Tab-separated table of C-alpha atoms in Angstrom:
chain	number	residue	atom	x	y	z
A	496	MET	CA	-77.593	13.512	59.706
A	497	LEU	CA	-76.738	15.539	56.960
A	498	ARG	CA	-73.979	17.065	59.610
A	499	SER	CA	-72.779	13.516	60.874
A	500	ARG	CA	-72.202	11.710	57.739
A	501	SER	CA	-70.644	14.686	55.526
A	502	LEU	CA	-67.774	14.685	58.849
A	503	ALA	CA	-67.994	10.705	59.106
A	504	PRO	CA	-64.473	10.013	57.821
A	505	LEU	CA	-62.931	12.506	60.448
A	506	ARG	CA	-63.710	10.419	63.159
A	507	HIS	CA	-61.094	8.426	61.716
A	508	ARG	CA	-57.588	9.528	63.661
A	509	PRO	CA	-55.441	8.535	60.514
A	510	PHE	CA	-57.722	11.019	58.382
A	511	ALA	CA	-58.138	13.847	60.934
A	512	ARG	CA	-54.304	14.182	61.607
A	513	LEU	CA	-54.010	14.082	57.522
A	514	TRP	CA	-56.660	16.893	57.233
A	515	VAL	CA	-55.413	18.793	59.660
A	516	GLY	CA	-52.000	18.829	58.842
A	517	ALA	CA	-52.743	19.442	55.224
A	518	PHE	CA	-55.605	21.974	55.747
A	519	GLY	CA	-52.595	24.327	57.452
A	520	SER	CA	-50.254	23.661	54.659
A	521	ASN	CA	-53.120	24.427	52.296
A	522	ILE	CA	-53.827	27.916	53.989
A	523	GLY	CA	-49.800	28.685	53.037
A	524	THR	CA	-50.546	27.639	49.814
A	525	TRP	CA	-53.188	29.941	48.967
A	526	MET	CA	-51.765	32.897	50.863
A	527	GLU	CA	-48.380	32.382	47.907
A	528	THR	CA	-51.201	31.623	45.128
A	529	VAL	CA	-52.942	35.326	45.734
A	530	ALA	CA	-49.724	37.049	46.565
A	531	VAL	CA	-48.397	35.721	42.999
A	532	GLY	CA	-51.668	36.472	41.187
A	533	ILE	CA	-51.668	39.997	42.800
A	534	LEU	CA	-47.913	40.596	42.358
A	535	LEU	CA	-47.907	39.847	38.767
A	536	GLN	CA	-51.005	41.372	38.204
A	537	SER	CA	-49.485	44.685	39.676
A	538	THR	CA	-46.491	44.739	37.599
A	539	THR	CA	-47.752	43.769	34.588
A	540	HIS	CA	-51.181	44.649	33.924
A	541	ARG	CA	-51.530	41.636	31.523
A	542	ALA	CA	-54.281	38.652	31.955
A	543	THR	CA	-51.748	36.692	30.024
A	544	TRP	CA	-48.993	36.344	32.826
A	545	SER	CA	-51.474	35.423	35.493
A	546	GLY	CA	-52.721	32.045	32.746
A	547	LEU	CA	-48.992	31.524	32.658
A	548	ALA	CA	-48.661	31.796	36.691
A	549	LEU	CA	-52.039	29.159	36.574
A	550	ALA	CA	-50.556	27.261	33.827
A	551	ALA	CA	-46.897	27.136	35.495
A	552	GLY	CA	-47.997	24.947	38.572
A	553	PHE	CA	-50.507	22.221	36.647
A	554	ALA	CA	-48.280	21.897	33.085
A	555	PRO	CA	-45.549	19.473	34.777
A	556	ASN	CA	-48.856	16.994	35.562
A	557	GLY	CA	-49.046	16.630	32.061
A	558	VAL	CA	-45.804	14.933	32.104
A	559	LEU	CA	-44.844	13.499	35.616
A	560	GLY	CA	-48.377	13.033	36.621
A	561	PRO	CA	-48.396	9.388	35.021
A	562	VAL	CA	-44.494	8.881	36.552
A	563	GLY	CA	-45.759	9.872	40.465
A	564	GLY	CA	-48.498	7.662	40.021
A	565	ALA	CA	-46.819	4.518	38.409
A	566	LEU	CA	-43.874	5.070	41.599
A	567	ALA	CA	-47.041	5.633	43.901
A	568	ASP	CA	-48.652	1.943	43.247
A	569	ARG	CA	-44.313	0.695	43.348
A	570	ILE	CA	-42.609	2.509	46.027
A	571	SER	CA	-43.620	3.817	50.008
A	572	ARG	CA	-46.253	6.055	49.221
A	573	ARG	CA	-44.648	7.477	52.509
A	574	VAL	CA	-41.223	8.189	51.508
A	575	LEU	CA	-42.448	9.772	47.572
A	576	LEU	CA	-44.786	12.213	49.891
A	577	LEU	CA	-41.842	13.133	52.150
A	578	THR	CA	-39.755	13.902	49.407
A	579	THR	CA	-41.737	15.808	47.100
A	580	THR	CA	-43.605	18.079	49.737
A	581	SER	CA	-39.425	18.679	51.402
A	582	ILE	CA	-39.129	20.067	47.711
A	583	GLN	CA	-41.989	22.616	47.479
A	584	THR	CA	-40.520	23.456	51.023
A	585	VAL	CA	-37.407	24.367	50.030
A	586	LEU	CA	-38.748	25.984	46.570
A	587	ALA	CA	-41.385	27.690	48.565
A	588	GLY	CA	-38.179	29.159	50.676
A	589	VAL	CA	-36.481	30.626	47.796
A	590	LEU	CA	-39.550	32.588	46.383
A	591	ALA	CA	-39.880	34.082	50.131
A	592	ALA	CA	-35.951	35.411	49.800
A	593	LEU	CA	-35.871	36.450	46.197
A	594	ALA	CA	-38.926	38.641	47.729
A	595	ALA	CA	-37.044	40.083	50.147
A	596	TRP	CA	-34.533	40.950	48.318
A	597	GLY	CA	-36.846	42.720	45.636
A	598	ARG	CA	-39.122	42.439	43.728
A	599	PRO	CA	-38.982	39.404	41.652
A	600	GLY	CA	-39.375	39.531	38.143
A	601	PRO	CA	-42.446	37.451	36.527
A	602	VAL	CA	-39.564	35.198	34.816
A	603	ALA	CA	-38.248	34.275	37.851
A	604	VAL	CA	-41.822	33.400	40.142
A	605	ILE	CA	-43.204	31.381	36.829
A	606	LEU	CA	-39.907	29.259	37.153
A	607	ILE	CA	-40.021	28.492	40.438
A	608	LEU	CA	-43.873	28.054	40.437
A	609	PHE	CA	-43.012	25.355	37.434
A	610	ALA	CA	-40.398	23.481	39.972
A	611	SER	CA	-43.090	23.551	42.545
A	612	GLY	CA	-45.425	21.915	40.548
A	613	ALA	CA	-42.841	19.052	38.987
A	614	ALA	CA	-42.666	18.193	42.393
A	615	ASN	CA	-46.815	17.718	43.049
A	616	ALA	CA	-47.018	16.169	40.255
A	617	ILE	CA	-45.007	13.568	41.520
A	618	GLY	CA	-46.163	13.039	44.789
A	619	PHE	CA	-50.068	14.027	44.298
A	620	PRO	CA	-51.321	11.149	43.308
A	621	SER	CA	-50.196	9.348	46.297
A	622	TYR	CA	-51.967	11.848	48.589
A	623	GLN	CA	-54.794	11.147	46.397
A	624	ALA	CA	-53.870	6.911	46.678
A	625	ILE	CA	-53.944	6.689	50.540
A	626	LEU	CA	-57.660	8.571	51.076
A	627	PRO	CA	-59.192	4.964	50.518
A	628	ASP	CA	-56.673	3.096	53.301
A	629	LEU	CA	-57.171	5.858	55.974
A	630	VAL	CA	-61.546	5.604	55.813
A	631	PRO	CA	-63.457	2.859	54.734
A	632	THR	CA	-65.302	2.182	51.313
A	633	GLU	CA	-68.612	3.885	52.399
A	634	ASP	CA	-66.387	6.899	53.872
A	635	VAL	CA	-64.534	7.693	50.548
A	636	ALA	CA	-66.851	10.322	48.579
A	637	GLY	CA	-66.606	12.168	52.552
A	638	ALA	CA	-63.105	11.973	52.366
A	639	VAL	CA	-62.281	13.139	48.962
A	640	ALA	CA	-65.199	15.845	49.756
A	641	LEU	CA	-63.496	16.829	53.172
A	642	SER	CA	-59.851	16.793	51.514
A	643	SER	CA	-60.786	19.466	48.780
A	644	ALA	CA	-62.941	21.550	51.720
A	645	GLN	CA	-59.982	21.781	53.296
A	646	TRP	CA	-58.368	22.871	50.154
A	647	ASN	CA	-61.400	25.389	49.460
A	648	LEU	CA	-61.268	26.706	53.681
A	649	GLY	CA	-57.700	27.067	52.635
A	650	ARG	CA	-59.223	29.150	49.621
A	651	VAL	CA	-60.842	30.968	51.835
A	652	ILE	CA	-58.649	32.006	55.088
A	653	GLY	CA	-55.264	31.887	53.249
A	654	PRO	CA	-56.326	34.882	50.557
A	655	ALA	CA	-57.611	37.138	54.153
A	656	LEU	CA	-54.269	36.047	55.230
A	657	ALA	CA	-52.330	37.078	52.718
A	658	GLY	CA	-53.973	40.604	52.410
A	659	LEU	CA	-52.945	41.363	55.738
A	660	VAL	CA	-49.749	39.847	55.742
A	661	ILE	CA	-48.729	41.533	51.999
A	662	GLU	CA	-49.968	45.013	53.360
A	663	PHE	CA	-48.124	45.174	57.180
A	664	GLY	CA	-44.988	42.464	56.043
A	665	GLY	CA	-44.992	42.802	51.788
A	666	TYR	CA	-44.501	39.812	49.478
A	667	ALA	CA	-41.694	38.087	51.361
A	668	SER	CA	-43.744	37.878	54.212
A	669	ALA	CA	-46.890	36.106	52.706
A	670	PHE	CA	-43.712	33.510	50.977
A	671	LEU	CA	-42.133	32.674	53.948
A	672	VAL	CA	-45.885	31.603	55.845
A	673	ASN	CA	-46.063	29.046	53.284
A	674	THR	CA	-42.713	27.440	53.990
A	675	ILE	CA	-43.196	26.969	57.542
A	676	SER	CA	-46.668	26.117	56.688
A	677	PHE	CA	-45.168	22.930	55.197
A	678	PHE	CA	-43.781	21.059	57.981
A	679	GLY	CA	-46.759	20.421	59.592
A	680	VAL	CA	-48.261	18.315	56.844
A	681	ILE	CA	-44.497	17.123	56.676
A	682	ALA	CA	-45.034	15.547	60.285
A	683	VAL	CA	-48.295	14.303	60.060
A	684	ILE	CA	-46.981	12.249	56.475
A	685	ALA	CA	-44.107	10.875	58.592
A	686	THR	CA	-46.145	9.028	61.292
A	687	LEU	CA	-49.700	8.200	59.527
A	688	PRO	CA	-50.276	4.246	59.208
A	689	LEU	CA	-49.479	2.991	55.182
A	690	PRO	CA	-49.888	0.225	53.990
A	691	PRO	CA	-46.913	-1.426	51.925
A	692	PRO	CA	-46.718	-0.991	48.047
A	693	LEU	CA	-48.895	-3.111	46.158
A	694	HIS	CA	-47.313	-3.466	42.667
A	695	ASP	CA	-44.034	-5.379	41.870
A	696	GLU	CA	-41.118	-3.124	41.665
A	697	GLN	CA	-39.398	-5.074	38.998
A	698	THR	CA	-42.041	-3.870	36.392
A	699	GLN	CA	-40.559	-1.418	33.591
A	700	LEU	CA	-42.086	1.956	34.994
A	701	LEU	CA	-43.252	2.664	31.133
A	702	ARG	CA	-44.860	-0.969	31.475
A	703	SER	CA	-46.327	0.146	34.725
A	704	ILE	CA	-47.880	3.513	33.213
A	705	ARG	CA	-49.430	1.573	30.367
A	706	GLY	CA	-51.240	-0.840	32.838
A	707	GLY	CA	-52.927	2.460	34.198
A	708	VAL	CA	-53.932	3.621	30.827
A	709	ARG	CA	-55.228	0.626	29.695
A	710	PHE	CA	-57.472	-0.388	32.277
A	711	ALA	CA	-59.034	3.265	32.385
A	712	SER	CA	-59.569	2.959	28.826
A	713	ARG	CA	-61.074	-0.562	29.026
A	714	ASP	CA	-63.329	1.401	32.245
A	715	PRO	CA	-66.614	3.154	30.521
A	716	GLY	CA	-67.346	4.577	33.721
A	717	LEU	CA	-63.715	6.035	33.769
A	718	ARG	CA	-63.656	6.801	30.339
A	719	ILE	CA	-66.250	9.330	31.085
A	720	VAL	CA	-64.867	10.773	34.055
A	721	LEU	CA	-61.568	11.212	32.234
A	722	THR	CA	-63.629	12.935	29.290
A	723	VAL	CA	-65.817	14.931	31.461
A	724	ILE	CA	-61.797	16.582	33.095
A	725	ALA	CA	-60.878	17.007	30.012
A	726	PHE	CA	-63.100	19.285	28.710
A	727	ALA	CA	-64.343	21.161	32.095
A	728	SER	CA	-60.163	21.482	32.593
A	729	LEU	CA	-60.283	23.389	28.676
A	730	LEU	CA	-63.299	25.682	28.775
A	731	ALA	CA	-64.506	25.796	33.037
A	732	ALA	CA	-61.313	25.343	35.295
A	733	PRO	CA	-59.433	28.791	33.481
A	734	PHE	CA	-61.667	30.794	35.651
A	735	ILE	CA	-59.669	30.033	38.828
A	736	ALA	CA	-56.802	31.890	36.732
A	737	LEU	CA	-58.532	34.675	35.294
A	738	VAL	CA	-59.643	35.935	39.080
A	739	PRO	CA	-56.846	38.591	39.726
A	740	ALA	CA	-57.296	39.334	35.859
A	741	VAL	CA	-61.535	39.725	36.637
A	742	ALA	CA	-60.527	41.532	39.769
A	743	ASP	CA	-59.053	44.295	37.938
A	744	LYS	CA	-59.590	44.857	34.753
A	745	VAL	CA	-63.255	44.398	34.572
A	746	PHE	CA	-64.502	45.880	38.452
A	747	HIS	CA	-61.173	47.692	38.960
A	748	GLU	CA	-60.713	46.612	42.161
A	749	PRO	CA	-57.522	44.484	41.703
A	750	THR	CA	-56.533	43.742	46.202
A	751	VAL	CA	-59.948	43.590	47.338
A	752	GLY	CA	-61.552	42.275	44.083
A	753	THR	CA	-59.508	39.102	44.208
A	754	TRP	CA	-59.439	38.206	47.578
A	755	LEU	CA	-63.330	38.772	47.396
A	756	LEU	CA	-64.090	36.173	44.451
A	757	VAL	CA	-61.207	33.726	45.831
A	758	THR	CA	-62.591	33.715	48.957
A	759	ALA	CA	-66.484	33.694	47.317
A	760	GLN	CA	-65.218	30.397	44.441
A	761	GLY	CA	-63.806	28.658	48.116
A	762	THR	CA	-66.813	29.381	50.576
A	763	GLY	CA	-69.064	27.737	47.627
A	764	ALA	CA	-67.250	24.750	46.905
A	765	VAL	CA	-66.818	24.401	51.098
A	766	ALA	CA	-70.238	24.227	51.670
A	767	MET	CA	-70.256	21.088	48.288
A	768	ALA	CA	-68.103	19.500	50.092
A	769	LEU	CA	-70.465	19.126	53.219
A	770	VAL	CA	-73.182	18.095	51.143
A	771	LEU	CA	-71.220	15.944	48.730
A	772	GLY	CA	-70.914	12.733	50.808
A	773	PRO	CA	-74.692	12.197	51.359
A	774	MET	CA	-75.220	13.234	47.974
A	775	HIS	CA	-73.656	10.561	46.787
A	776	ALA	CA	-75.172	7.974	49.087
A	777	ARG	CA	-78.539	9.056	48.483
A	778	PHE	CA	-78.567	9.595	44.603
A	779	GLY	CA	-75.157	7.519	43.043
A	780	SER	CA	-72.284	8.949	41.823
A	781	ARG	CA	-73.918	9.401	38.544
A	782	ARG	CA	-76.907	11.502	39.280
A	783	THR	CA	-74.418	13.592	41.252
A	784	LEU	CA	-71.750	13.769	38.736
A	785	LEU	CA	-74.435	14.830	36.043
A	786	THR	CA	-76.032	17.074	38.224
A	787	VAL	CA	-73.589	19.039	39.123
A	788	VAL	CA	-71.258	19.169	35.641
A	789	GLY	CA	-74.610	19.977	33.935
A	790	ALA	CA	-75.450	23.430	35.734
A	791	LEU	CA	-71.672	24.045	35.595
A	792	PRO	CA	-71.606	26.248	32.148
A	793	LEU	CA	-75.285	28.412	33.529
A	794	ALA	CA	-73.134	29.406	36.293
A	795	LEU	CA	-70.645	30.245	34.615
A	796	LEU	CA	-72.891	32.429	32.382
A	797	GLY	CA	-74.099	34.211	35.442
A	798	TYR	CA	-70.468	35.340	36.223
A	799	ALA	CA	-69.734	36.099	32.866
A	800	ALA	CA	-72.748	38.815	33.311
A	801	ALA	CA	-72.322	39.670	36.377
A	802	PRO	CA	-73.302	43.831	36.414
A	803	ALA	CA	-71.164	44.437	39.888
A	804	LEU	CA	-68.593	43.172	41.732
A	805	TRP	CA	-71.125	42.131	44.396
A	806	ALA	CA	-72.828	40.469	41.439
A	807	ALA	CA	-69.867	38.396	40.717
A	808	VAL	CA	-69.081	37.269	44.186
A	809	LEU	CA	-72.081	35.543	44.476
A	810	ALA	CA	-71.812	33.989	40.803
A	811	ILE	CA	-68.406	32.841	41.399
A	812	LEU	CA	-69.550	31.366	45.273
A	813	VAL	CA	-72.564	28.967	42.897
A	814	VAL	CA	-69.483	28.387	40.045
A	815	GLY	CA	-67.028	26.975	43.077
A	816	PHE	CA	-70.200	24.913	44.445
A	817	LEU	CA	-70.950	23.124	41.304
A	818	TYR	CA	-66.574	22.640	40.337
A	819	LEU	CA	-65.902	21.245	43.263
A	820	GLY	CA	-68.654	18.769	42.921
A	821	MET	CA	-67.765	18.133	39.748
A	822	LEU	CA	-64.135	17.211	40.585
A	823	SER	CA	-64.820	15.760	43.806
A	824	SER	CA	-67.285	13.782	41.817
A	825	CYS	CA	-64.906	12.671	39.526
A	826	THR	CA	-62.067	11.713	41.920
A	827	THR	CA	-63.965	9.649	44.006
A	828	ILE	CA	-65.708	7.791	40.978
A	829	ALA	CA	-61.559	6.767	39.433
A	830	GLN	CA	-60.714	5.851	43.279
A	831	LEU	CA	-64.073	3.191	43.899
A	832	ARG	CA	-63.763	1.679	40.317
A	833	SER	CA	-59.699	1.464	40.808
A	834	PRO	CA	-58.325	-1.233	42.587
A	835	ALA	CA	-56.080	-0.921	44.950
A	836	HIS	CA	-52.581	-1.333	42.921
A	837	LEU	CA	-53.377	0.626	39.767
A	838	ARG	CA	-55.403	3.436	41.802
A	839	GLY	CA	-52.162	5.822	41.734
A	840	ARG	CA	-52.013	5.032	37.963
A	841	VAL	CA	-55.403	5.794	37.330
A	842	LEU	CA	-56.030	9.076	39.700
A	843	SER	CA	-52.390	10.030	37.718
A	844	LEU	CA	-54.372	9.770	34.833
A	845	LEU	CA	-56.633	12.969	35.910
A	846	MET	CA	-53.938	15.144	37.359
A	847	ALA	CA	-52.087	14.365	33.562
A	848	LEU	CA	-55.379	15.422	31.920
A	849	LEU	CA	-55.356	18.656	34.247
A	850	GLY	CA	-52.068	19.195	33.823
A	851	LEU	CA	-51.934	19.244	29.888
A	852	VAL	CA	-55.571	21.087	29.081
A	853	TYR	CA	-56.014	23.594	31.684
A	854	PRO	CA	-52.385	25.133	31.034
A	855	ILE	CA	-53.884	25.745	27.536
A	856	GLY	CA	-57.167	26.986	28.899
A	857	ALA	CA	-56.323	29.112	31.567
A	858	VAL	CA	-53.145	30.550	28.824
A	859	ALA	CA	-55.556	31.118	25.844
A	860	GLN	CA	-58.210	32.382	27.835
A	861	GLY	CA	-56.133	34.633	29.021
A	862	ALA	CA	-54.938	35.955	26.006
A	863	LEU	CA	-58.463	36.288	24.479
A	864	GLY	CA	-59.394	38.388	27.876
A	865	ASP	CA	-56.641	41.094	26.792
A	866	GLY	CA	-57.828	40.488	23.234
A	867	ILE	CA	-61.679	40.431	23.250
A	868	GLY	CA	-62.798	41.252	26.604
A	869	LEU	CA	-62.737	39.161	29.777
A	870	ARG	CA	-66.470	38.655	29.904
A	871	VAL	CA	-67.039	37.213	26.399
A	872	THR	CA	-64.238	34.713	26.968
A	873	ILE	CA	-65.843	33.266	30.296
A	874	ALA	CA	-68.924	33.337	27.829
A	875	GLY	CA	-67.754	31.847	25.220
A	876	ALA	CA	-65.621	29.360	27.031
A	877	ALA	CA	-69.282	28.215	29.134
A	878	LEU	CA	-71.204	27.951	25.624
A	879	CYS	CA	-68.613	25.511	24.403
A	880	LEU	CA	-69.034	23.604	27.752
A	881	ALA	CA	-72.384	23.041	27.470
A	882	ALA	CA	-72.046	21.731	24.083
A	883	ALA	CA	-69.462	19.126	24.716
A	884	LEU	CA	-71.663	17.901	28.145
A	885	VAL	CA	-74.635	17.492	25.038
A	886	ALA	CA	-72.638	15.730	22.618
A	887	ILE	CA	-71.375	13.232	26.011
A	888	ARG	CA	-75.040	12.525	26.652
A	889	LEU	CA	-75.920	12.162	23.181
A	890	LEU	CA	-72.865	9.880	21.960
A	891	ALA	CA	-71.766	8.278	25.249
A	892	ARG	CA	-75.363	6.982	26.689
A	893	ALA	CA	-74.048	3.657	26.650
A	894	SER	CA	-70.719	4.363	28.599
A	895	LEU	CA	-73.137	6.927	31.560
A	896	GLN	CA	-74.471	3.585	33.902
A	897	GLY	CA	-70.391	3.138	34.128
A	898	LEU	CA	-70.304	6.207	36.878
A	899	GLU	CA	-72.143	4.655	39.436
A	900	THR	CA	-69.490	2.812	42.086
A	901	ASP	CA	-72.314	0.863	44.271
A	902	ALA	CA	-71.273	-2.921	42.363
A	903	VAL	CA	-67.843	-2.457	41.363
A	904	ARG	CA	-65.542	-5.246	41.960
A	905	HIS	CA	-62.142	-5.615	41.680
A	906	PRO	CA	-59.818	-8.478	40.702
A	907	THR	CA	-58.303	-10.770	42.587
A	908	ARG	CA	-54.444	-10.500	43.378
A	909	ALA	CA	-53.742	-13.281	41.150
A	910	ALA	CA	-55.701	-11.744	38.086
A	911	ARG	CA	-54.096	-8.704	38.223
A	912	SER	CA	-51.448	-9.600	36.327
A	913	SER	CA	-54.147	-9.114	32.771
A	914	ILE	CA	-54.289	-5.793	33.655
A	915	THR	CA	-51.015	-4.554	35.007
A	916	VAL	CA	-48.888	-5.642	32.244
């Protein structure tokens, strides 16, 4: 029964096709991510560069995410996704070419990652916004979780393939595989059955963005979700950026350690994806989110204190399990509490927070890790996250009920003007 409910969204052919196409692309993306991390760590031996690499990919979300969200609600989401994915394909090819000519410097790598991140920032709100159009409402949580699962399955498979490809073909080969992997998802997006835009294209872009911000600020559940995302992005998410540095500086296994830690985190995330849909159905979105986010600081403390690589692998597996639960729960709540014509803009606010806050946390924790040690840095961030969550529970208790999605009713088309302008 658990397996049947977890995999229910895959019974819907459009979602299943998108899932498979995105899965292939994400394997390539994770090959590139790991290859970049190992390349930068091996050439600079500084955790700061690892933080900068992750920050470069996410920073554009802070500015361009809301723009992408507004565009997703006013023009064809298909066209937007095809355009931005094609740009990412070209940039991946440029990185492969540079690596083929010789090891690219860290600055060149960062600039390419930044440009690719900008394209992703504009396109990703459309990807998130189309998921509820591909499955029934009762399967949305499962679809979000399965989308995260294929991302994290890529995290499991991609690093393993990256290690093999780098060993026998070098960094250029890993980057080339990523370039090729984009073509599958492009073919799927081009043929998906998607509804036309719901928003008036004549509305000014900034006015459209403000409409999304206004709606999110008035909804108690969305306010909690955005607050949780902000603190988690600053204090929890940087553990992802620091994996190559932890493998190198703490456990002295830069290549094997990075692969093991990244794979373990992805495995934990996949495990959560298989149970998250049933958890939401049985316990509700509020209880599920509060449980997983409340346990996250404890898991991070265990990761920081791990005495050996094998213990860190087990700890980061749990961290990946809980982090995916937090992020997917927040995304599901945002999707179900947002009307279709505002969905892209509301979801882009989550991306904007990740884009603004996560790079700050990644760079800051990377610099602190170089100065006071990675164990102390990760443990300190976990304690700060625990304190922030306690404060949210105490100061916003009345808003927590807004995390439920069962009774959400969206305004009719005739009433939308009051919240879109």
